[in-house]
Amino acid sequence: MADIRNNFVGIKSPNPFWLASAPPTDKAYNVVRAFKAGWGGVVWKTLGEEGPPVVNVNGPRYGAIWGADRRLLGLNNIELITDRQLQLNLQEIKQVKKDWPDRALVVSLMVPCVEESWKAILPVVEETEADGIELNFGCPHGMSERGMGAAVGQVPEYIEMVVRWCKANTRMPVITKLTPNITDVRRPARAAFAGGTDAVSLINTINSITSVNLDTFSPEPSIDGKGSHGGYCGPAVKPIALNMVAEIARDPETAGLPISGIGGVTTWRDAAEFLALGAGNVQVCTAAMTYGFKIVQEMIAGLENWMDEKGHQTLDDVCGRATKNVTDWQYLNLNYIAKAHIDQEACIKCGRCYIACEDTSHQAITSSVNGVRHFEVMEDECVGCNLCVNVCPVENCITMVPLAAGVLDQRTGKTVSPEYANWTTHPNNPMSKQAAE
Amino acid sequence: MAIGLFKDGIEPGRLAPAEYADNFSDLHPPLDKHEALVEADRCYFCYDAPCMQACPTSIDIPMFIRQIATGNPLGSAKTIFDQNILGGMCARVCPTETLCEEACVREKAEGKPVQIGRLQRYATDEAMEQGKQFYTRAEKSGRKVAIVGAGPAGLAAAHRLTSYGHDVTIFEAKPKSGGLNEYGIAAYKSTHDFAQAEVDYVTAIGGIEIEHGKALGRDIHLGELSEQYDAVFLGMGLAGVNALRAEGEDALGVTDAVDFIAELRQSTNLSRLPVGRRIVVIGGGMTAIDAAVQSKLLGAQDVTICYRRGQEDMNASEFEQDLATANGVVIRHWIQPKRVLIENGKVSGIELEYTVMRGGKLTGTGETLVLPADQVFKAIGQQFDANALNGSRPKIALEKGRIKVDSEGRTSVKNVWAGGDCVADAREDLTVAAVAAGRDAAESINRFLKA
Ligand SMILES: Cc1cc2nc3c(=O)[nH]c(=O)nc-3n(C[C@H](O)[C@H](O)[C@H](O)COP(=O)(O)OP(=O)(O)OC[C@H]3O[C@@H](n4cnc5c(N)ncnc54)[C@H](O)[C@@H]3O)c2cc1C
Ligand SMILES: Cc1cc2nc3c(=O)[nH]c(=O)nc-3n(C[C@H](O)[C@H](O)[C@H](O)COP(=O)(O)O)c2cc1C
Ligand code: SF4
Ligand code: SF4
Ligand code: SF4
């Protein structure tokens, strides 16, 4: 049986599934329910400094987009950090940690960008016996206008500075949470690394407007006829988050920096993918907000089952296994040639592959053969783009089959070379020509 | 008070009043908005969609379903009506299980097709409830077209012709329009007087005059019509009924199933409609099923359909057969009627003979059985009543007892078209096929008039 116990920068939890800092972790009531359901850890909803708490809007704070059957694909929010009294949160954190010693309890923090503010809050958090802190440099709305959250996270120098203050003023491990609202996520990661962070976590939410009300012409969620951009999360952001995790994981400048993967984790598969790309554990918010805490049981069982099937014993056997396979486009093997193949038994003849290829790709699929509705790939036209695979409603009905070396590619009339050859040496590449001259 | 199932003879009021309403409520109840959205989301928006190819009127099904899914039910209704102005009735009565839904790729994928018929009803109901009219008449052409029969074929032709600016007069033998939509379709398929609501919706475009009580061959004649009008369309359906060719078929209690159904459809109080205790229905098509099921729903105790061939030969779809058996109707195959048994001038039973296929021919085995019955329905098919064509000059050519037409619906007479059940063509005898025939003939007539 696979062992999925997690040790993330010294913080131990029975599984790698943590709840991200957000409404599911806003108070003891929720967190206790989450622990009862089986969550390995939580990052408590972000605390601010002592004093009157922030206020939230009193109207709708979420917007969403949906897929078929109104399945929630992306959620957007204009919520701020916790709007409860600091002392109340601290008391509850202390009590919960005492009652659930085997679970990870990390406290998310966001205070003004001056050292005194951090010096003031760190000891009171330490006093709760929490396992660590997470610096919220990500919140893209409301707090950033006050010079906190993403306003810090978008300036690498500030990140380094704040991380340094924290490392100097607490014994607790420091996790730096990054905003995706930047062009190159390696920059803030490097800054956090330079400041001495124990880990980074990412992504926080993405600036977004989910929809516009076409009766009132207000963005959604609408507060009295107006809307502002909010933070986007949920299944739709997973690809963005995976890429950012991979970018950091394979950056030589931050080699070995632990990563907590966040963004769209909804099933065990998503979690396994984050781990494979180099995350040490994952954090989840939207999936819990959509389906409740019970989903962690599917995640745990699914991860264990997959690890058993593949013979992976511990999370270390999985973590980072895919990182080395992430490369830059120019290094992809241009001699690798694949063709789409349709399993006629599985095909339900919807014709989606045909019209996608015909209208928008390479006219490589038949719509009828001898007057009979029949969808088949014409290998002499197929460029192997994979579009048909992605639009086919039947899983595994269309597959991409690689051509073996030595076989004739009917499209180009050339035999498939066994050699690896990439763009850097390709004759059409002006840079490669220059180098050759 | 209900007299119950056990009273012999053909009697009204077998059920309690509330049971009638229950029994004759919508067979496929309408989808509410949520249900429609969930169902619409199942459609794959297929290329050259198989469902659309299977629809006799070629409605752009993926498009109308997508319009429902994107919150545009009126646009959806227009997509439907563009091809089939009786899309509302077709949504209710089409045997979708042998048409669009049989072809739906999700039938192949999961054995659960997208519920195209119910989605079509959702969109068309929405438009009709809002009284939304999508079409206006083109400038008057000054041309006049006579149509015989206000059934699906005639109405579809009339709507298309008037939209091109031609003035249409429909001559209809019956007191109401709608054809079998009004007099033939099972009551639980067309509830709340939908047939008349649809006639009103279709004719609201204007330029369509309907003269009821005017029968071709009796009150008007084809020769006159073809002279007085620029073109004539015949959509007369099948007015005749096939004979049983069994001894005693004129006895009291032996009824044409279509007459029984027409009476049922016109009844304003089903508890006054008499029905037998033990009923035998002869036939294997939709009419047989409808007569049997509706008798059962009126409170008949035993209803048996007797069909002379095997189950796979039945014209009624599997769904219809299941509907019958689910309602307690017994279907027996390989037996044919031989003699109606009569006691005191009334039906008391029916003697049937077993049949087999021998050398590719259906033959009786000689062995018989008797089923007790106080009512026998003949549902062995309708025929075209060619007498109505009396006086056509030159004579209209027939084929297999129906009017001969070419692929555009042209008859052998220059300015006379025909379509629907009354013609011999490749189309099935279905409401939707009649609509397609009427519409296509109207296009052909328009080309002729504009030439
Ligand atoms: C009992 C029964 C149940 C059916 N159920 C279904 C079903 O569930 N689904 C389905 O798709 N199809 C069903 N059908 C078939 C469908 O009703 C017909 O195919 C369709 O109505 C044919 O349309 P039509 O316009 O050609 O003829 P009709 O609907 O028969 O209309 C012909 C019209 O012409 C009029 N007429 C006839 N003779 C004359 C004349 N001499 N002068 C003037 N007017 C005349 C008639 O009164 C009638 O109004 C059913 C048929 C029957 C009999
Ligand atoms: C309503 C809401 C409030 C959030 N508040 C915080 C917060 O206070 N601090 C923080 O670091 N992240 C916050 N987040 C971001 C989440 O922790 C997480 O990074 C993001 O939702 C991506 O993960 P997901 O796709 O699993 O939801 C919030 C997210 C949501 C939906
Ligand atoms: S892989 Fe691309 S080019 Fe080849 S058949 Fe599919 S869609 Fe067409
Ligand atoms: S998309 Fe898939 S199921 Fe549809 S026709 Fe193409 S191969 Fe068949
Ligand atoms: S065949 Fe089915 S899935 Fe495809 S377009 Fe028609 S209704 Fe939609």
mmCIF file with all atom_site columns, N, CA and C and ligand atoms in Angstrom, chain B residues 93-95 148-154 171-174 179-180 184-185 189 214-216 235-238 258 261 286-287 290 382 388 419-421 429-431 434, ligand 1:
data_model
loop_
_atom_site.group_PDB
_atom_site.id
_atom_site.type_symbol
_atom_site.label_atom_id
_atom_site.label_alt_id
_atom_site.label_comp_id
_atom_site.label_asym_id
_atom_site.label_entity_id
_atom_site.label_seq_id
_atom_site.pdbx_PDB_ins_code
_atom_site.Cartn_x
_atom_site.Cartn_y
_atom_site.Cartn_z
_atom_site.occupancy
_atom_site.B_iso_or_equiv
_atom_site.pdbx_formal_charge
_atom_site.auth_seq_id
_atom_site.auth_comp_id
_atom_site.auth_asym_id
_atom_site.auth_atom_id
_atom_site.pdbx_PDB_model_num
ATOM   1   N N   . VAL B 1 93  ? -45.768 14.129 -31.974 1.00 0.00 ? 93  VAL B N   1
ATOM   2   C CA  . VAL B 1 93  ? -46.261 12.883 -32.561 1.00 0.00 ? 93  VAL B CA  1
ATOM   3   C C   . VAL B 1 93  ? -45.238 12.102 -33.371 1.00 0.00 ? 93  VAL B C   1
ATOM   4   N N   . CYS B 1 94  ? -44.111 12.727 -33.690 1.00 0.00 ? 94  CYS B N   1
ATOM   5   C CA  . CYS B 1 94  ? -43.140 11.984 -34.490 1.00 0.00 ? 94  CYS B CA  1
ATOM   6   C C   . CYS B 1 94  ? -42.680 10.738 -33.748 1.00 0.00 ? 94  CYS B C   1
ATOM   7   N N   . PRO B 1 95  ? -42.623 9.615  -34.430 1.00 0.00 ? 95  PRO B N   1
ATOM   8   C CA  . PRO B 1 95  ? -41.974 8.450  -33.812 1.00 0.00 ? 95  PRO B CA  1
ATOM   9   C C   . PRO B 1 95  ? -40.460 8.680  -33.838 1.00 0.00 ? 95  PRO B C   1
ATOM   10  N N   . VAL B 1 148 ? -56.692 21.163 -51.343 1.00 0.00 ? 148 VAL B N   1
ATOM   11  C CA  . VAL B 1 148 ? -57.753 20.279 -50.872 1.00 0.00 ? 148 VAL B CA  1
ATOM   12  C C   . VAL B 1 148 ? -57.231 19.507 -49.663 1.00 0.00 ? 148 VAL B C   1
ATOM   13  N N   . GLY B 1 149 ? -57.862 19.756 -48.519 1.00 0.00 ? 149 GLY B N   1
ATOM   14  C CA  . GLY B 1 149 ? -57.448 19.073 -47.298 1.00 0.00 ? 149 GLY B CA  1
ATOM   15  C C   . GLY B 1 149 ? -56.619 19.981 -46.408 1.00 0.00 ? 149 GLY B C   1
ATOM   16  N N   . ALA B 1 150 ? -57.096 20.185 -45.175 1.00 0.00 ? 150 ALA B N   1
ATOM   17  C CA  . ALA B 1 150 ? -56.373 21.042 -44.228 1.00 0.00 ? 150 ALA B CA  1
ATOM   18  C C   . ALA B 1 150 ? -55.623 20.200 -43.207 1.00 0.00 ? 150 ALA B C   1
ATOM   19  N N   . GLY B 1 151 ? -55.042 19.095 -43.694 1.00 0.00 ? 151 GLY B N   1
ATOM   20  C CA  . GLY B 1 151 ? -54.185 18.273 -42.837 1.00 0.00 ? 151 GLY B CA  1
ATOM   21  C C   . GLY B 1 151 ? -52.776 18.837 -42.854 1.00 0.00 ? 151 GLY B C   1
ATOM   22  N N   . PRO B 1 152 ? -51.838 18.101 -42.277 1.00 0.00 ? 152 PRO B N   1
ATOM   23  C CA  . PRO B 1 152 ? -50.446 18.572 -42.233 1.00 0.00 ? 152 PRO B CA  1
ATOM   24  C C   . PRO B 1 152 ? -49.895 18.958 -43.603 1.00 0.00 ? 152 PRO B C   1
ATOM   25  N N   . ALA B 1 153 ? -50.185 18.146 -44.632 1.00 0.00 ? 153 ALA B N   1
ATOM   26  C CA  . ALA B 1 153 ? -49.641 18.439 -45.955 1.00 0.00 ? 153 ALA B CA  1
ATOM   27  C C   . ALA B 1 153 ? -50.225 19.745 -46.471 1.00 0.00 ? 153 ALA B C   1
ATOM   28  N N   . GLY B 1 154 ? -51.531 19.878 -46.372 1.00 0.00 ? 154 GLY B N   1
ATOM   29  C CA  . GLY B 1 154 ? -52.200 21.074 -46.880 1.00 0.00 ? 154 GLY B CA  1
ATOM   30  C C   . GLY B 1 154 ? -51.777 22.322 -46.130 1.00 0.00 ? 154 GLY B C   1
ATOM   31  N N   . PHE B 1 171 ? -59.899 23.860 -49.187 1.00 0.00 ? 171 PHE B N   1
ATOM   32  C CA  . PHE B 1 171 ? -61.210 23.225 -49.106 1.00 0.00 ? 171 PHE B CA  1
ATOM   33  C C   . PHE B 1 171 ? -61.087 21.988 -48.235 1.00 0.00 ? 171 PHE B C   1
ATOM   34  N N   . GLU B 1 172 ? -61.852 21.973 -47.184 1.00 0.00 ? 172 GLU B N   1
ATOM   35  C CA  . GLU B 1 172 ? -61.720 20.895 -46.193 1.00 0.00 ? 172 GLU B CA  1
ATOM   36  C C   . GLU B 1 172 ? -63.102 20.276 -45.955 1.00 0.00 ? 172 GLU B C   1
ATOM   37  N N   . ALA B 1 173 ? -63.166 18.968 -46.105 1.00 0.00 ? 173 ALA B N   1
ATOM   38  C CA  . ALA B 1 173 ? -64.450 18.267 -45.981 1.00 0.00 ? 173 ALA B CA  1
ATOM   39  C C   . ALA B 1 173 ? -64.994 18.318 -44.555 1.00 0.00 ? 173 ALA B C   1
ATOM   40  N N   . LYS B 1 174 ? -64.109 18.269 -43.595 1.00 0.00 ? 174 LYS B N   1
ATOM   41  C CA  . LYS B 1 174 ? -64.526 18.180 -42.194 1.00 0.00 ? 174 LYS B CA  1
ATOM   42  C C   . LYS B 1 174 ? -64.844 19.559 -41.626 1.00 0.00 ? 174 LYS B C   1
ATOM   43  N N   . GLY B 1 179 ? -56.693 17.865 -40.146 1.00 0.00 ? 179 GLY B N   1
ATOM   44  C CA  . GLY B 1 179 ? -56.578 16.489 -40.640 1.00 0.00 ? 179 GLY B CA  1
ATOM   45  C C   . GLY B 1 179 ? -56.453 15.523 -39.480 1.00 0.00 ? 179 GLY B C   1
ATOM   46  N N   . LEU B 1 180 ? -55.590 14.550 -39.622 1.00 0.00 ? 180 LEU B N   1
ATOM   47  C CA  . LEU B 1 180 ? -55.457 13.537 -38.574 1.00 0.00 ? 180 LEU B CA  1
ATOM   48  C C   . LEU B 1 180 ? -54.855 14.114 -37.296 1.00 0.00 ? 180 LEU B C   1
ATOM   49  N N   . GLY B 1 184 ? -57.072 12.064 -35.661 1.00 0.00 ? 184 GLY B N   1
ATOM   50  C CA  . GLY B 1 184 ? -56.458 10.741 -35.677 1.00 0.00 ? 184 GLY B CA  1
ATOM   51  C C   . GLY B 1 184 ? -55.391 10.486 -34.620 1.00 0.00 ? 184 GLY B C   1
ATOM   52  N N   . ILE B 1 185 ? -54.558 11.481 -34.381 1.00 0.00 ? 185 ILE B N   1
ATOM   53  C CA  . ILE B 1 185 ? -53.452 11.307 -33.443 1.00 0.00 ? 185 ILE B CA  1
ATOM   54  C C   . ILE B 1 185 ? -53.980 10.945 -32.053 1.00 0.00 ? 185 ILE B C   1
ATOM   55  N N   . LYS B 1 189 ? -51.063 12.333 -27.107 1.00 0.00 ? 189 LYS B N   1
ATOM   56  C CA  . LYS B 1 189 ? -49.942 12.966 -27.806 1.00 0.00 ? 189 LYS B CA  1
ATOM   57  C C   . LYS B 1 189 ? -50.238 14.429 -28.113 1.00 0.00 ? 189 LYS B C   1
ATOM   58  N N   . LYS B 1 214 ? -66.431 21.485 -47.298 1.00 0.00 ? 214 LYS B N   1
ATOM   59  C CA  . LYS B 1 214 ? -66.372 21.431 -48.768 1.00 0.00 ? 214 LYS B CA  1
ATOM   60  C C   . LYS B 1 214 ? -65.531 20.233 -49.191 1.00 0.00 ? 214 LYS B C   1
ATOM   61  N N   . ALA B 1 215 ? -66.224 19.204 -49.714 1.00 0.00 ? 215 ALA B N   1
ATOM   62  C CA  . ALA B 1 215 ? -65.515 17.987 -50.100 1.00 0.00 ? 215 ALA B CA  1
ATOM   63  C C   . ALA B 1 215 ? -65.293 17.943 -51.598 1.00 0.00 ? 215 ALA B C   1
ATOM   64  N N   . LEU B 1 216 ? -64.105 17.603 -51.953 1.00 0.00 ? 216 LEU B N   1
ATOM   65  C CA  . LEU B 1 216 ? -63.788 17.415 -53.366 1.00 0.00 ? 216 LEU B CA  1
ATOM   66  C C   . LEU B 1 216 ? -64.548 16.188 -53.846 1.00 0.00 ? 216 LEU B C   1
ATOM   67  N N   . GLY B 1 235 ? -54.029 17.454 -50.748 1.00 0.00 ? 235 GLY B N   1
ATOM   68  C CA  . GLY B 1 235 ? -53.469 16.866 -49.520 1.00 0.00 ? 235 GLY B CA  1
ATOM   69  C C   . GLY B 1 235 ? -54.609 16.215 -48.754 1.00 0.00 ? 235 GLY B C   1
ATOM   70  N N   . MET B 1 236 ? -55.214 15.236 -49.403 1.00 0.00 ? 236 MET B N   1
ATOM   71  C CA  . MET B 1 236 ? -56.495 14.704 -48.896 1.00 0.00 ? 236 MET B CA  1
ATOM   72  C C   . MET B 1 236 ? -56.348 13.519 -47.975 1.00 0.00 ? 236 MET B C   1
ATOM   73  N N   . GLY B 1 237 ? -55.130 13.070 -47.790 1.00 0.00 ? 237 GLY B N   1
ATOM   74  C CA  . GLY B 1 237 ? -54.974 11.928 -46.883 1.00 0.00 ? 237 GLY B CA  1
ATOM   75  C C   . GLY B 1 237 ? -55.657 10.693 -47.423 1.00 0.00 ? 237 GLY B C   1
ATOM   76  N N   . LEU B 1 238 ? -55.979 9.789  -46.525 1.00 0.00 ? 238 LEU B N   1
ATOM   77  C CA  . LEU B 1 238 ? -56.587 8.523  -46.900 1.00 0.00 ? 238 LEU B CA  1
ATOM   78  C C   . LEU B 1 238 ? -57.973 8.444  -46.288 1.00 0.00 ? 238 LEU B C   1
ATOM   79  N N   . VAL B 1 258 ? -59.994 3.994  -36.921 1.00 0.00 ? 258 VAL B N   1
ATOM   80  C CA  . VAL B 1 258 ? -59.852 5.447  -37.122 1.00 0.00 ? 258 VAL B CA  1
ATOM   81  C C   . VAL B 1 258 ? -61.120 6.197  -36.742 1.00 0.00 ? 258 VAL B C   1
ATOM   82  N N   . ILE B 1 261 ? -61.193 6.399  -32.988 1.00 0.00 ? 261 ILE B N   1
ATOM   83  C CA  . ILE B 1 261 ? -60.237 7.404  -32.508 1.00 0.00 ? 261 ILE B CA  1
ATOM   84  C C   . ILE B 1 261 ? -60.757 8.818  -32.787 1.00 0.00 ? 261 ILE B C   1
ATOM   85  N N   . MET B 1 286 ? -49.499 1.869  -36.247 1.00 0.00 ? 286 MET B N   1
ATOM   86  C CA  . MET B 1 286 ? -49.703 2.898  -35.240 1.00 0.00 ? 286 MET B CA  1
ATOM   87  C C   . MET B 1 286 ? -51.176 3.009  -34.855 1.00 0.00 ? 286 MET B C   1
ATOM   88  N N   . THR B 1 287 ? -52.054 2.842  -35.842 1.00 0.00 ? 287 THR B N   1
ATOM   89  C CA  . THR B 1 287 ? -53.490 2.962  -35.573 1.00 0.00 ? 287 THR B CA  1
ATOM   90  C C   . THR B 1 287 ? -53.941 1.847  -34.627 1.00 0.00 ? 287 THR B C   1
ATOM   91  N N   . ASP B 1 290 ? -52.718 2.733  -31.183 1.00 0.00 ? 290 ASP B N   1
ATOM   92  C CA  . ASP B 1 290 ? -53.461 3.857  -30.596 1.00 0.00 ? 290 ASP B CA  1
ATOM   93  C C   . ASP B 1 290 ? -54.859 3.443  -30.163 1.00 0.00 ? 290 ASP B C   1
ATOM   94  N N   . GLN B 1 382 ? -55.540 2.340  -44.102 1.00 0.00 ? 382 GLN B N   1
ATOM   95  C CA  . GLN B 1 382 ? -56.486 3.176  -44.813 1.00 0.00 ? 382 GLN B CA  1
ATOM   96  C C   . GLN B 1 382 ? -56.120 3.173  -46.295 1.00 0.00 ? 382 GLN B C   1
ATOM   97  N N   . ALA B 1 388 ? -62.984 10.823 -55.112 1.00 0.00 ? 388 ALA B N   1
ATOM   98  C CA  . ALA B 1 388 ? -63.015 12.271 -54.937 1.00 0.00 ? 388 ALA B CA  1
ATOM   99  C C   . ALA B 1 388 ? -62.425 13.000 -56.139 1.00 0.00 ? 388 ALA B C   1
ATOM   100 N N   . GLY B 1 419 ? -49.548 15.697 -52.205 1.00 0.00 ? 419 GLY B N   1
ATOM   101 C CA  . GLY B 1 419 ? -48.545 15.254 -51.231 1.00 0.00 ? 419 GLY B CA  1
ATOM   102 C C   . GLY B 1 419 ? -49.202 14.778 -49.949 1.00 0.00 ? 419 GLY B C   1
ATOM   103 N N   . GLY B 1 420 ? -48.424 14.071 -49.158 1.00 0.00 ? 420 GLY B N   1
ATOM   104 C CA  . GLY B 1 420 ? -48.937 13.522 -47.903 1.00 0.00 ? 420 GLY B CA  1
ATOM   105 C C   . GLY B 1 420 ? -49.382 12.092 -48.108 1.00 0.00 ? 420 GLY B C   1
ATOM   106 N N   . ASP B 1 421 ? -50.271 11.632 -47.251 1.00 0.00 ? 421 ASP B N   1
ATOM   107 C CA  . ASP B 1 421 ? -50.695 10.235 -47.292 1.00 0.00 ? 421 ASP B CA  1
ATOM   108 C C   . ASP B 1 421 ? -51.342 9.849  -48.618 1.00 0.00 ? 421 ASP B C   1
ATOM   109 N N   . ASP B 1 429 ? -46.078 7.261  -44.184 1.00 0.00 ? 429 ASP B N   1
ATOM   110 C CA  . ASP B 1 429 ? -47.313 7.948  -43.820 1.00 0.00 ? 429 ASP B CA  1
ATOM   111 C C   . ASP B 1 429 ? -47.173 8.494  -42.406 1.00 0.00 ? 429 ASP B C   1
ATOM   112 N N   . LEU B 1 430 ? -46.569 9.655  -42.321 1.00 0.00 ? 430 LEU B N   1
ATOM   113 C CA  . LEU B 1 430 ? -46.353 10.281 -41.022 1.00 0.00 ? 430 LEU B CA  1
ATOM   114 C C   . LEU B 1 430 ? -46.658 11.764 -41.140 1.00 0.00 ? 430 LEU B C   1
ATOM   115 N N   . THR B 1 431 ? -47.007 12.359 -40.028 1.00 0.00 ? 431 THR B N   1
ATOM   116 C CA  . THR B 1 431 ? -47.279 13.787 -40.012 1.00 0.00 ? 431 THR B CA  1
ATOM   117 C C   . THR B 1 431 ? -46.098 14.554 -40.602 1.00 0.00 ? 431 THR B C   1
ATOM   118 N N   . ALA B 1 434 ? -45.747 14.290 -44.270 1.00 0.00 ? 434 ALA B N   1
ATOM   119 C CA  . ALA B 1 434 ? -46.767 15.071 -44.962 1.00 0.00 ? 434 ALA B CA  1
ATOM   120 C C   . ALA B 1 434 ? -46.372 16.549 -44.989 1.00 0.00 ? 434 ALA B C   1
HETATM 121 C C1  . LIG C 2 .   ? -54.834 6.676  -35.868 1.00 0.00 ? 1   LIG C C1  1
HETATM 122 C C2  . LIG C 2 .   ? -53.642 7.306  -36.466 1.00 0.00 ? 1   LIG C C2  1
HETATM 123 C C3  . LIG C 2 .   ? -52.601 7.651  -35.653 1.00 0.00 ? 1   LIG C C3  1
HETATM 124 C C4  . LIG C 2 .   ? -51.490 8.248  -36.195 1.00 0.00 ? 1   LIG C C4  1
HETATM 125 N N1  . LIG C 2 .   ? -50.477 8.576  -35.348 1.00 0.00 ? 1   LIG C N1  1
HETATM 126 C C5  . LIG C 2 .   ? -49.401 9.175  -35.876 1.00 0.00 ? 1   LIG C C5  1
HETATM 127 C C6  . LIG C 2 .   ? -48.364 9.564  -35.034 1.00 0.00 ? 1   LIG C C6  1
HETATM 128 O O1  . LIG C 2 .   ? -48.383 9.366  -33.812 1.00 0.00 ? 1   LIG C O1  1
HETATM 129 N N2  . LIG C 2 .   ? -47.278 10.185 -35.582 1.00 0.00 ? 1   LIG C N2  1
HETATM 130 C C7  . LIG C 2 .   ? -47.221 10.428 -36.930 1.00 0.00 ? 1   LIG C C7  1
HETATM 131 O O2  . LIG C 2 .   ? -46.234 11.022 -37.387 1.00 0.00 ? 1   LIG C O2  1
HETATM 132 N N3  . LIG C 2 .   ? -48.191 10.071 -37.752 1.00 0.00 ? 1   LIG C N3  1
HETATM 133 C C8  . LIG C 2 .   ? -49.277 9.449  -37.258 1.00 0.00 ? 1   LIG C C8  1
HETATM 134 N N4  . LIG C 2 .   ? -50.275 9.065  -38.108 1.00 0.00 ? 1   LIG C N4  1
HETATM 135 C C9  . LIG C 2 .   ? -50.136 9.358  -39.531 1.00 0.00 ? 1   LIG C C9  1
HETATM 136 C C10 . LIG C 2 .   ? -50.414 10.834 -39.804 1.00 0.00 ? 1   LIG C C10 1
HETATM 137 O O3  . LIG C 2 .   ? -51.527 11.259 -39.076 1.00 0.00 ? 1   LIG C O3  1
HETATM 138 C C11 . LIG C 2 .   ? -50.617 11.077 -41.280 1.00 0.00 ? 1   LIG C C11 1
HETATM 139 O O4  . LIG C 2 .   ? -49.505 10.560 -41.979 1.00 0.00 ? 1   LIG C O4  1
HETATM 140 C C12 . LIG C 2 .   ? -50.762 12.541 -41.624 1.00 0.00 ? 1   LIG C C12 1
HETATM 141 O O5  . LIG C 2 .   ? -51.830 13.107 -40.941 1.00 0.00 ? 1   LIG C O5  1
HETATM 142 C C13 . LIG C 2 .   ? -50.961 12.724 -43.123 1.00 0.00 ? 1   LIG C C13 1
HETATM 143 O O6  . LIG C 2 .   ? -51.235 14.053 -43.408 1.00 0.00 ? 1   LIG C O6  1
HETATM 144 P P1  . LIG C 2 .   ? -52.068 14.471 -44.679 1.00 0.00 ? 1   LIG C P1  1
HETATM 145 O O7  . LIG C 2 .   ? -52.122 15.935 -44.663 1.00 0.00 ? 1   LIG C O7  1
HETATM 146 O O8  . LIG C 2 .   ? -51.504 13.809 -45.844 1.00 0.00 ? 1   LIG C O8  1
HETATM 147 O O9  . LIG C 2 .   ? -53.484 13.806 -44.461 1.00 0.00 ? 1   LIG C O9  1
HETATM 148 P P2  . LIG C 2 .   ? -54.566 13.964 -43.341 1.00 0.00 ? 1   LIG C P2  1
HETATM 149 O O10 . LIG C 2 .   ? -53.999 14.296 -42.029 1.00 0.00 ? 1   LIG C O10 1
HETATM 150 O O11 . LIG C 2 .   ? -55.366 12.731 -43.425 1.00 0.00 ? 1   LIG C O11 1
HETATM 151 O O12 . LIG C 2 .   ? -55.400 15.193 -43.822 1.00 0.00 ? 1   LIG C O12 1
HETATM 152 C C14 . LIG C 2 .   ? -56.199 15.119 -44.959 1.00 0.00 ? 1   LIG C C14 1
HETATM 153 C C15 . LIG C 2 .   ? -57.273 16.169 -44.873 1.00 0.00 ? 1   LIG C C15 1
HETATM 154 O O13 . LIG C 2 .   ? -57.990 16.166 -46.076 1.00 0.00 ? 1   LIG C O13 1
HETATM 155 C C16 . LIG C 2 .   ? -59.358 16.167 -45.803 1.00 0.00 ? 1   LIG C C16 1
HETATM 156 N N5  . LIG C 2 .   ? -60.026 15.521 -46.931 1.00 0.00 ? 1   LIG C N5  1
HETATM 157 C C17 . LIG C 2 .   ? -59.998 14.208 -47.267 1.00 0.00 ? 1   LIG C C17 1
HETATM 158 N N6  . LIG C 2 .   ? -60.724 14.016 -48.363 1.00 0.00 ? 1   LIG C N6  1
HETATM 159 C C18 . LIG C 2 .   ? -61.216 15.219 -48.748 1.00 0.00 ? 1   LIG C C18 1
HETATM 160 C C19 . LIG C 2 .   ? -62.029 15.643 -49.803 1.00 0.00 ? 1   LIG C C19 1
HETATM 161 N N7  . LIG C 2 .   ? -62.492 14.801 -50.673 1.00 0.00 ? 1   LIG C N7  1
HETATM 162 N N8  . LIG C 2 .   ? -62.330 16.948 -49.875 1.00 0.00 ? 1   LIG C N8  1
HETATM 163 C C20 . LIG C 2 .   ? -61.841 17.843 -48.961 1.00 0.00 ? 1   LIG C C20 1
HETATM 164 N N9  . LIG C 2 .   ? -61.089 17.474 -47.955 1.00 0.00 ? 1   LIG C N9  1
HETATM 165 C C21 . LIG C 2 .   ? -60.775 16.176 -47.847 1.00 0.00 ? 1   LIG C C21 1
HETATM 166 C C22 . LIG C 2 .   ? -59.480 15.397 -44.537 1.00 0.00 ? 1   LIG C C22 1
HETATM 167 O O14 . LIG C 2 .   ? -60.676 15.702 -43.850 1.00 0.00 ? 1   LIG C O14 1
HETATM 168 C C23 . LIG C 2 .   ? -58.261 15.875 -43.778 1.00 0.00 ? 1   LIG C C23 1
HETATM 169 O O15 . LIG C 2 .   ? -58.532 17.033 -43.063 1.00 0.00 ? 1   LIG C O15 1
HETATM 170 C C24 . LIG C 2 .   ? -51.412 8.476  -37.571 1.00 0.00 ? 1   LIG C C24 1
HETATM 171 C C25 . LIG C 2 .   ? -52.453 8.108  -38.407 1.00 0.00 ? 1   LIG C C25 1
HETATM 172 C C26 . LIG C 2 .   ? -53.570 7.529  -37.865 1.00 0.00 ? 1   LIG C C26 1
HETATM 173 C C27 . LIG C 2 .   ? -54.650 7.145  -38.759 1.00 0.00 ? 1   LIG C C27 1
#
